[in-house]
C-alpha cells in the first residue's frame, strides 16, 4: 500500500532514518525530564518507556517509534529552526504515553511492547497516577524550556488536544455498547483518538521554530490528515497484518469484534457478505480461527478493505497537499510515506 510521491524516492528508508535521528535527539531530553520526577513515579516511567525493568535495572526495551516526536522535529526543521524542537517533541511524547497508560487500564490490556503493562506490575491506581504525572511533566517542559509567548501558545494547543483526546476516547468506548457505528461516527472517533495529537505535534514543532500563523496551520493540517491515514492503515494491519511483524494473531481486531474502518464500511454495505458478517458480530461466542479467517473474507467481499485503502490514500494525498511547496521534499514527506507503507 503506498502513495507515490515524486519528491522522495526511498521514502520508507528515509522515514526510518528520520525516526532514528529524532529518537537520538529526544530520548536524552525525555530521560532528564523523567529523572526529575519523584519516586516511585520515576521508576514506573522508566519501566514504561522501556529503559528499566521492573526492578530498576537497565533494560533493552523500546519506548516505541516516537513518530510524534519525529513529526515535531520534522516540522521545526521544515520551518527552518529546530533548535527548540526537543521540548516540543518531548511534550508530545509525554502526552502520547499518558494516553497509553490510561488506555491500557481502560482496555484491560496486560502487555505493551512485549512486556507487562504498568498497571499489571504496579496496579491500576499507580498507572493512572503515572499518566497524570506525564501530563503535568509535558506542561512543565514547555513552560521551562520555551519563551513565555511561545510557551503559552504551545500549552494552549496541547491542552486543547488533550480535551479532544478525551472526547475521542469516550467515543471509542461508546462503540463497544453501540449496535451500529456509521462511517462518519468512526472518522470523528479516529480524529479524536489519533489525528489531533499528530496535528499538535506538527504545530508545536512549527511554533517552536517561530513560524508564522499560516505555516503553523499548514503543518497542523498535514499532521491531522496524516493521523487519519495512520489510523486507517492501523485498521488494515489489525485484520490483514503479518503476525510475525505485528505480534498479534491474524484478524485480531475481528476476533475482538472491534468496529474499525474496514469493518464499519463492510457492515454498512447492502450485500449478503455484510449480513453474514453482522450475524457473526452479534453472536456471543468466541470466534474460532476458521470464523476469523472467514470474517476477514467477508469484510473484503463487502468492500471494506478496498474502501479503507482508498481512504488512507486520499488522506495521505490531502496531507501532502496541505504543505507549502517548499516543504514537500522535507522530512515530513518521508514520515508520511513511512506511515502509509508501514507493515507493523
Short mmCIF file of N, CA and C in Angstrom, two decimals, residues 92-206:
data_model
loop_
_atom_site.label_atom_id
_atom_site.label_comp_id
_atom_site.label_asym_id
_atom_site.label_seq_id
_atom_site.Cartn_x
_atom_site.Cartn_y
_atom_site.Cartn_z
N UNK A 92 5.03 16.24 23.46
CA UNK A 92 4.06 15.43 22.71
C UNK A 92 4.22 13.96 23.06
N UNK A 93 5.46 13.48 23.19
CA UNK A 93 5.68 12.08 23.56
C UNK A 93 5.15 11.80 24.97
N UNK A 94 5.31 12.73 25.87
CA UNK A 94 4.78 12.55 27.23
C UNK A 94 3.26 12.45 27.20
N UNK A 95 2.60 13.30 26.42
CA UNK A 95 1.14 13.23 26.32
C UNK A 95 0.72 11.92 25.67
N UNK A 96 1.42 11.51 24.62
CA UNK A 96 1.08 10.24 23.97
C UNK A 96 1.17 9.09 24.97
N UNK A 97 2.21 9.07 25.77
CA UNK A 97 2.38 7.97 26.73
C UNK A 97 1.42 8.08 27.90
N UNK A 98 1.03 9.29 28.25
CA UNK A 98 -0.06 9.47 29.23
C UNK A 98 -1.32 8.78 28.74
N UNK A 99 -1.65 8.94 27.46
CA UNK A 99 -2.86 8.30 26.92
C UNK A 99 -2.69 6.79 26.87
N UNK A 100 -1.49 6.30 26.56
CA UNK A 100 -1.28 4.85 26.51
C UNK A 100 -1.46 4.21 27.88
N UNK A 101 -0.94 4.85 28.91
CA UNK A 101 -1.08 4.32 30.26
C UNK A 101 -2.55 4.21 30.65
N UNK A 102 -3.32 5.24 30.37
CA UNK A 102 -4.74 5.22 30.70
C UNK A 102 -5.51 4.26 29.80
N UNK A 103 -5.14 4.19 28.52
CA UNK A 103 -5.80 3.25 27.60
C UNK A 103 -5.61 1.81 28.07
N UNK A 104 -4.40 1.48 28.52
CA UNK A 104 -4.13 0.12 28.97
C UNK A 104 -5.04 -0.26 30.14
N UNK A 105 -5.26 0.69 31.03
CA UNK A 105 -6.16 0.43 32.17
C UNK A 105 -7.59 0.26 31.68
N UNK A 106 -8.05 1.17 30.84
CA UNK A 106 -9.44 1.14 30.38
C UNK A 106 -9.74 -0.09 29.54
N UNK A 107 -8.74 -0.52 28.74
CA UNK A 107 -8.95 -1.68 27.87
C UNK A 107 -8.61 -2.99 28.55
N UNK A 108 -7.98 -2.92 29.73
CA UNK A 108 -7.58 -4.15 30.41
C UNK A 108 -6.43 -4.86 29.71
N UNK A 109 -5.62 -4.14 28.95
CA UNK A 109 -4.51 -4.76 28.23
C UNK A 109 -3.37 -5.12 29.19
N UNK A 110 -2.90 -6.34 29.09
CA UNK A 110 -1.87 -6.83 30.00
C UNK A 110 -0.45 -6.62 29.51
N UNK A 111 -0.28 -6.42 28.21
CA UNK A 111 1.06 -6.24 27.67
C UNK A 111 1.10 -5.05 26.72
N UNK A 112 2.28 -4.45 26.66
CA UNK A 112 2.56 -3.39 25.69
C UNK A 112 4.04 -3.48 25.36
N UNK A 113 4.34 -3.44 24.08
CA UNK A 113 5.73 -3.51 23.60
C UNK A 113 6.45 -4.74 24.14
N UNK A 114 5.70 -5.85 24.26
CA UNK A 114 6.31 -7.11 24.63
C UNK A 114 6.58 -7.30 26.11
N UNK A 115 6.04 -6.44 26.97
CA UNK A 115 6.23 -6.61 28.42
C UNK A 115 4.95 -6.22 29.13
N UNK A 116 4.85 -6.62 30.40
CA UNK A 116 3.65 -6.34 31.18
C UNK A 116 3.42 -4.83 31.27
N UNK A 117 2.15 -4.43 31.20
CA UNK A 117 1.81 -3.01 31.31
C UNK A 117 2.02 -2.53 32.74
N UNK A 118 2.13 -1.22 32.90
CA UNK A 118 2.40 -0.65 34.22
C UNK A 118 1.33 -1.05 35.23
N UNK A 119 0.06 -1.05 34.81
CA UNK A 119 -0.99 -1.38 35.76
C UNK A 119 -0.90 -2.83 36.21
N UNK A 120 -0.38 -3.71 35.37
CA UNK A 120 -0.22 -5.11 35.76
C UNK A 120 0.91 -5.28 36.77
N UNK A 121 1.90 -4.41 36.70
CA UNK A 121 3.05 -4.51 37.61
C UNK A 121 2.80 -3.76 38.90
N UNK A 122 2.28 -2.53 38.81
CA UNK A 122 2.14 -1.68 39.99
C UNK A 122 0.69 -1.40 40.39
N UNK A 123 -0.27 -1.88 39.62
CA UNK A 123 -1.66 -1.67 39.96
C UNK A 123 -2.30 -0.52 39.20
N UNK A 124 -3.63 -0.54 39.18
CA UNK A 124 -4.40 0.44 38.41
C UNK A 124 -4.16 1.86 38.92
N UNK A 125 -4.23 2.04 40.23
CA UNK A 125 -4.10 3.39 40.78
C UNK A 125 -2.77 4.04 40.39
N UNK A 126 -1.68 3.27 40.50
CA UNK A 126 -0.37 3.83 40.17
C UNK A 126 -0.24 4.13 38.68
N UNK A 127 -0.84 3.30 37.83
CA UNK A 127 -0.79 3.56 36.39
C UNK A 127 -1.53 4.85 36.05
N UNK A 128 -2.67 5.07 36.68
CA UNK A 128 -3.42 6.31 36.45
C UNK A 128 -2.62 7.51 36.93
N UNK A 129 -2.02 7.39 38.11
CA UNK A 129 -1.22 8.50 38.64
C UNK A 129 -0.02 8.80 37.76
N UNK A 130 0.62 7.75 37.24
CA UNK A 130 1.76 7.98 36.36
C UNK A 130 1.32 8.71 35.09
N UNK A 131 0.19 8.30 34.53
CA UNK A 131 -0.32 9.01 33.36
C UNK A 131 -0.56 10.48 33.67
N UNK A 132 -1.17 10.75 34.81
CA UNK A 132 -1.41 12.15 35.21
C UNK A 132 -0.09 12.91 35.36
N UNK A 133 0.92 12.22 35.92
CA UNK A 133 2.22 12.86 36.11
C UNK A 133 2.88 13.21 34.77
N UNK A 134 2.77 12.31 33.80
CA UNK A 134 3.35 12.59 32.48
C UNK A 134 2.66 13.79 31.83
N UNK A 135 1.36 13.89 32.03
CA UNK A 135 0.62 15.06 31.53
C UNK A 135 1.19 16.34 32.15
N UNK A 136 1.36 16.32 33.47
CA UNK A 136 1.89 17.51 34.15
C UNK A 136 3.32 17.82 33.69
N UNK A 137 4.13 16.78 33.50
CA UNK A 137 5.51 16.99 33.06
C UNK A 137 5.56 17.60 31.66
N UNK A 138 4.61 17.23 30.81
CA UNK A 138 4.57 17.80 29.47
C UNK A 138 4.37 19.31 29.53
N UNK A 139 3.46 19.73 30.38
CA UNK A 139 3.19 21.17 30.51
C UNK A 139 4.40 21.88 31.11
N UNK A 140 4.99 21.29 32.15
CA UNK A 140 6.15 21.91 32.78
C UNK A 140 7.33 22.01 31.81
N UNK A 141 7.47 21.01 30.96
CA UNK A 141 8.55 21.03 29.97
C UNK A 141 8.43 22.24 29.05
N UNK A 142 7.23 22.50 28.57
CA UNK A 142 7.03 23.65 27.69
C UNK A 142 7.22 24.96 28.45
N UNK A 143 6.73 25.01 29.67
CA UNK A 143 6.86 26.22 30.49
C UNK A 143 8.32 26.56 30.76
N UNK A 144 9.11 25.53 31.09
CA UNK A 144 10.50 25.75 31.49
C UNK A 144 11.45 25.96 30.31
N UNK A 145 11.07 25.47 29.14
CA UNK A 145 12.04 25.41 28.04
C UNK A 145 11.81 26.40 26.91
N UNK A 146 10.61 26.94 26.81
CA UNK A 146 10.30 27.86 25.71
C UNK A 146 10.08 29.27 26.25
N UNK A 147 10.29 30.25 25.42
CA UNK A 147 9.99 31.63 25.81
C UNK A 147 8.53 31.79 26.17
N UNK A 148 8.22 32.79 26.99
CA UNK A 148 6.87 32.89 27.56
C UNK A 148 5.78 32.90 26.49
N UNK A 149 5.91 33.74 25.48
CA UNK A 149 4.87 33.81 24.46
C UNK A 149 4.73 32.52 23.69
N UNK A 150 5.85 31.90 23.36
CA UNK A 150 5.83 30.63 22.63
C UNK A 150 5.25 29.54 23.52
N UNK A 151 5.63 29.54 24.79
CA UNK A 151 5.14 28.51 25.72
C UNK A 151 3.62 28.59 25.88
N UNK A 152 3.09 29.80 26.00
CA UNK A 152 1.63 29.95 26.15
C UNK A 152 0.92 29.41 24.92
N UNK A 153 1.42 29.73 23.76
CA UNK A 153 0.84 29.23 22.51
C UNK A 153 0.88 27.71 22.48
N UNK A 154 2.05 27.15 22.79
CA UNK A 154 2.22 25.69 22.73
C UNK A 154 1.33 24.99 23.76
N UNK A 155 1.27 25.52 24.97
CA UNK A 155 0.47 24.88 26.03
C UNK A 155 -1.01 24.94 25.69
N UNK A 156 -1.45 26.08 25.17
CA UNK A 156 -2.86 26.20 24.78
C UNK A 156 -3.23 25.14 23.75
N UNK A 157 -2.36 24.95 22.77
CA UNK A 157 -2.61 23.94 21.74
C UNK A 157 -2.60 22.53 22.34
N UNK A 158 -1.64 22.27 23.21
CA UNK A 158 -1.51 20.93 23.78
C UNK A 158 -2.70 20.58 24.67
N UNK A 159 -3.17 21.53 25.45
CA UNK A 159 -4.29 21.25 26.35
C UNK A 159 -5.60 21.08 25.58
N UNK A 160 -5.78 21.83 24.50
CA UNK A 160 -6.96 21.59 23.66
C UNK A 160 -6.90 20.20 23.05
N UNK A 161 -5.70 19.79 22.67
CA UNK A 161 -5.53 18.45 22.13
C UNK A 161 -5.90 17.40 23.17
N UNK A 162 -5.50 17.62 24.41
CA UNK A 162 -5.85 16.66 25.48
C UNK A 162 -7.37 16.54 25.63
N UNK A 163 -8.06 17.66 25.56
CA UNK A 163 -9.52 17.62 25.63
C UNK A 163 -10.09 16.83 24.45
N UNK A 164 -9.55 17.06 23.27
CA UNK A 164 -10.02 16.33 22.08
C UNK A 164 -9.74 14.83 22.21
N UNK A 165 -8.59 14.49 22.79
CA UNK A 165 -8.26 13.08 23.00
C UNK A 165 -9.26 12.41 23.93
N UNK A 166 -9.68 13.14 24.96
CA UNK A 166 -10.68 12.58 25.89
C UNK A 166 -12.00 12.32 25.18
N UNK A 167 -12.41 13.24 24.31
CA UNK A 167 -13.64 13.05 23.55
C UNK A 167 -13.52 11.83 22.64
N UNK A 168 -12.38 11.71 21.96
CA UNK A 168 -12.17 10.56 21.09
C UNK A 168 -12.18 9.25 21.84
N UNK A 169 -11.56 9.24 23.02
CA UNK A 169 -11.56 8.02 23.84
C UNK A 169 -12.97 7.66 24.29
N UNK A 170 -13.75 8.67 24.66
CA UNK A 170 -15.14 8.42 25.06
C UNK A 170 -15.92 7.82 23.90
N UNK A 171 -15.74 8.37 22.71
CA UNK A 171 -16.45 7.83 21.55
C UNK A 171 -16.03 6.40 21.27
N UNK A 172 -14.74 6.12 21.40
CA UNK A 172 -14.25 4.76 21.17
C UNK A 172 -14.88 3.79 22.16
N UNK A 173 -14.94 4.18 23.42
CA UNK A 173 -15.56 3.32 24.43
C UNK A 173 -17.05 3.12 24.16
N UNK A 174 -17.71 4.17 23.67
CA UNK A 174 -19.15 4.06 23.42
C UNK A 174 -19.45 3.10 22.28
N UNK A 175 -18.50 2.91 21.38
CA UNK A 175 -18.71 1.98 20.27
C UNK A 175 -18.93 0.55 20.77
N UNK A 176 -18.35 0.22 21.92
CA UNK A 176 -18.49 -1.13 22.45
C UNK A 176 -19.93 -1.42 22.87
N UNK A 177 -20.71 -0.37 23.12
CA UNK A 177 -22.09 -0.56 23.56
C UNK A 177 -23.09 -0.18 22.47
N UNK A 178 -22.57 0.19 21.30
CA UNK A 178 -23.43 0.68 20.22
C UNK A 178 -23.61 -0.41 19.17
N UNK A 179 -24.86 -0.67 18.83
CA UNK A 179 -25.15 -1.74 17.86
C UNK A 179 -24.69 -1.36 16.46
N UNK A 180 -24.79 -0.09 16.11
CA UNK A 180 -24.39 0.35 14.77
C UNK A 180 -23.47 1.55 14.88
N UNK A 181 -22.37 1.49 14.15
CA UNK A 181 -21.43 2.60 14.07
C UNK A 181 -21.33 3.00 12.61
N UNK A 182 -21.58 4.27 12.32
CA UNK A 182 -21.52 4.74 10.93
C UNK A 182 -20.10 5.16 10.59
N UNK A 183 -19.83 5.30 9.30
CA UNK A 183 -18.51 5.75 8.87
C UNK A 183 -18.20 7.14 9.41
N UNK A 184 -19.12 8.12 9.35
CA UNK A 184 -18.83 9.43 9.96
C UNK A 184 -18.55 9.33 11.46
N UNK A 185 -19.29 8.46 12.17
CA UNK A 185 -19.02 8.25 13.59
C UNK A 185 -17.58 7.80 13.79
N UNK A 186 -17.19 6.83 12.98
CA UNK A 186 -15.86 6.27 13.13
C UNK A 186 -14.78 7.32 12.85
N UNK A 187 -14.96 8.10 11.81
CA UNK A 187 -13.96 9.10 11.45
C UNK A 187 -13.83 10.18 12.52
N UNK A 188 -14.93 10.54 13.16
CA UNK A 188 -14.85 11.51 14.26
C UNK A 188 -14.04 10.92 15.41
N UNK A 189 -14.27 9.64 15.70
CA UNK A 189 -13.50 8.99 16.76
C UNK A 189 -12.02 8.93 16.40
N UNK A 190 -11.72 8.54 15.16
CA UNK A 190 -10.32 8.44 14.73
C UNK A 190 -9.62 9.79 14.80
N UNK A 191 -10.35 10.84 14.47
CA UNK A 191 -9.77 12.18 14.57
C UNK A 191 -9.39 12.48 16.01
N UNK A 192 -10.29 12.17 16.95
CA UNK A 192 -10.02 12.46 18.34
C UNK A 192 -8.98 11.55 18.96
N UNK A 193 -8.95 10.29 18.55
CA UNK A 193 -8.02 9.34 19.15
C UNK A 193 -6.61 9.45 18.58
N UNK A 194 -6.49 9.84 17.33
CA UNK A 194 -5.18 9.74 16.67
C UNK A 194 -4.78 11.03 15.96
N UNK A 195 -5.66 11.57 15.13
CA UNK A 195 -5.27 12.67 14.24
C UNK A 195 -4.90 13.94 15.00
N UNK A 196 -5.63 14.25 16.07
CA UNK A 196 -5.39 15.53 16.74
C UNK A 196 -4.00 15.61 17.38
N UNK A 197 -3.49 14.48 17.88
CA UNK A 197 -2.17 14.53 18.52
C UNK A 197 -1.06 14.65 17.48
N UNK A 198 -1.23 14.02 16.33
CA UNK A 198 -0.24 14.19 15.27
C UNK A 198 -0.28 15.62 14.73
N UNK A 199 -1.48 16.17 14.63
CA UNK A 199 -1.60 17.57 14.22
C UNK A 199 -0.91 18.48 15.22
N UNK A 200 -1.10 18.21 16.50
CA UNK A 200 -0.48 19.02 17.55
C UNK A 200 1.04 18.90 17.51
N UNK A 201 1.55 17.69 17.26
CA UNK A 201 3.00 17.50 17.18
C UNK A 201 3.60 18.40 16.10
N UNK A 202 2.96 18.41 14.95
CA UNK A 202 3.45 19.26 13.85
C UNK A 202 3.34 20.74 14.21
N UNK A 203 2.22 21.12 14.78
CA UNK A 203 2.02 22.52 15.14
C UNK A 203 3.03 22.98 16.18
N UNK A 204 3.29 22.16 17.19
CA UNK A 204 4.24 22.54 18.23
C UNK A 204 5.65 22.66 17.67
N UNK A 205 6.01 21.78 16.73
CA UNK A 205 7.32 21.92 16.09
C UNK A 205 7.44 23.24 15.36
N UNK A 206 6.38 23.61 14.63
CA UNK A 206 6.40 24.88 13.90
C UNK A 206 6.40 26.07 14.85
#
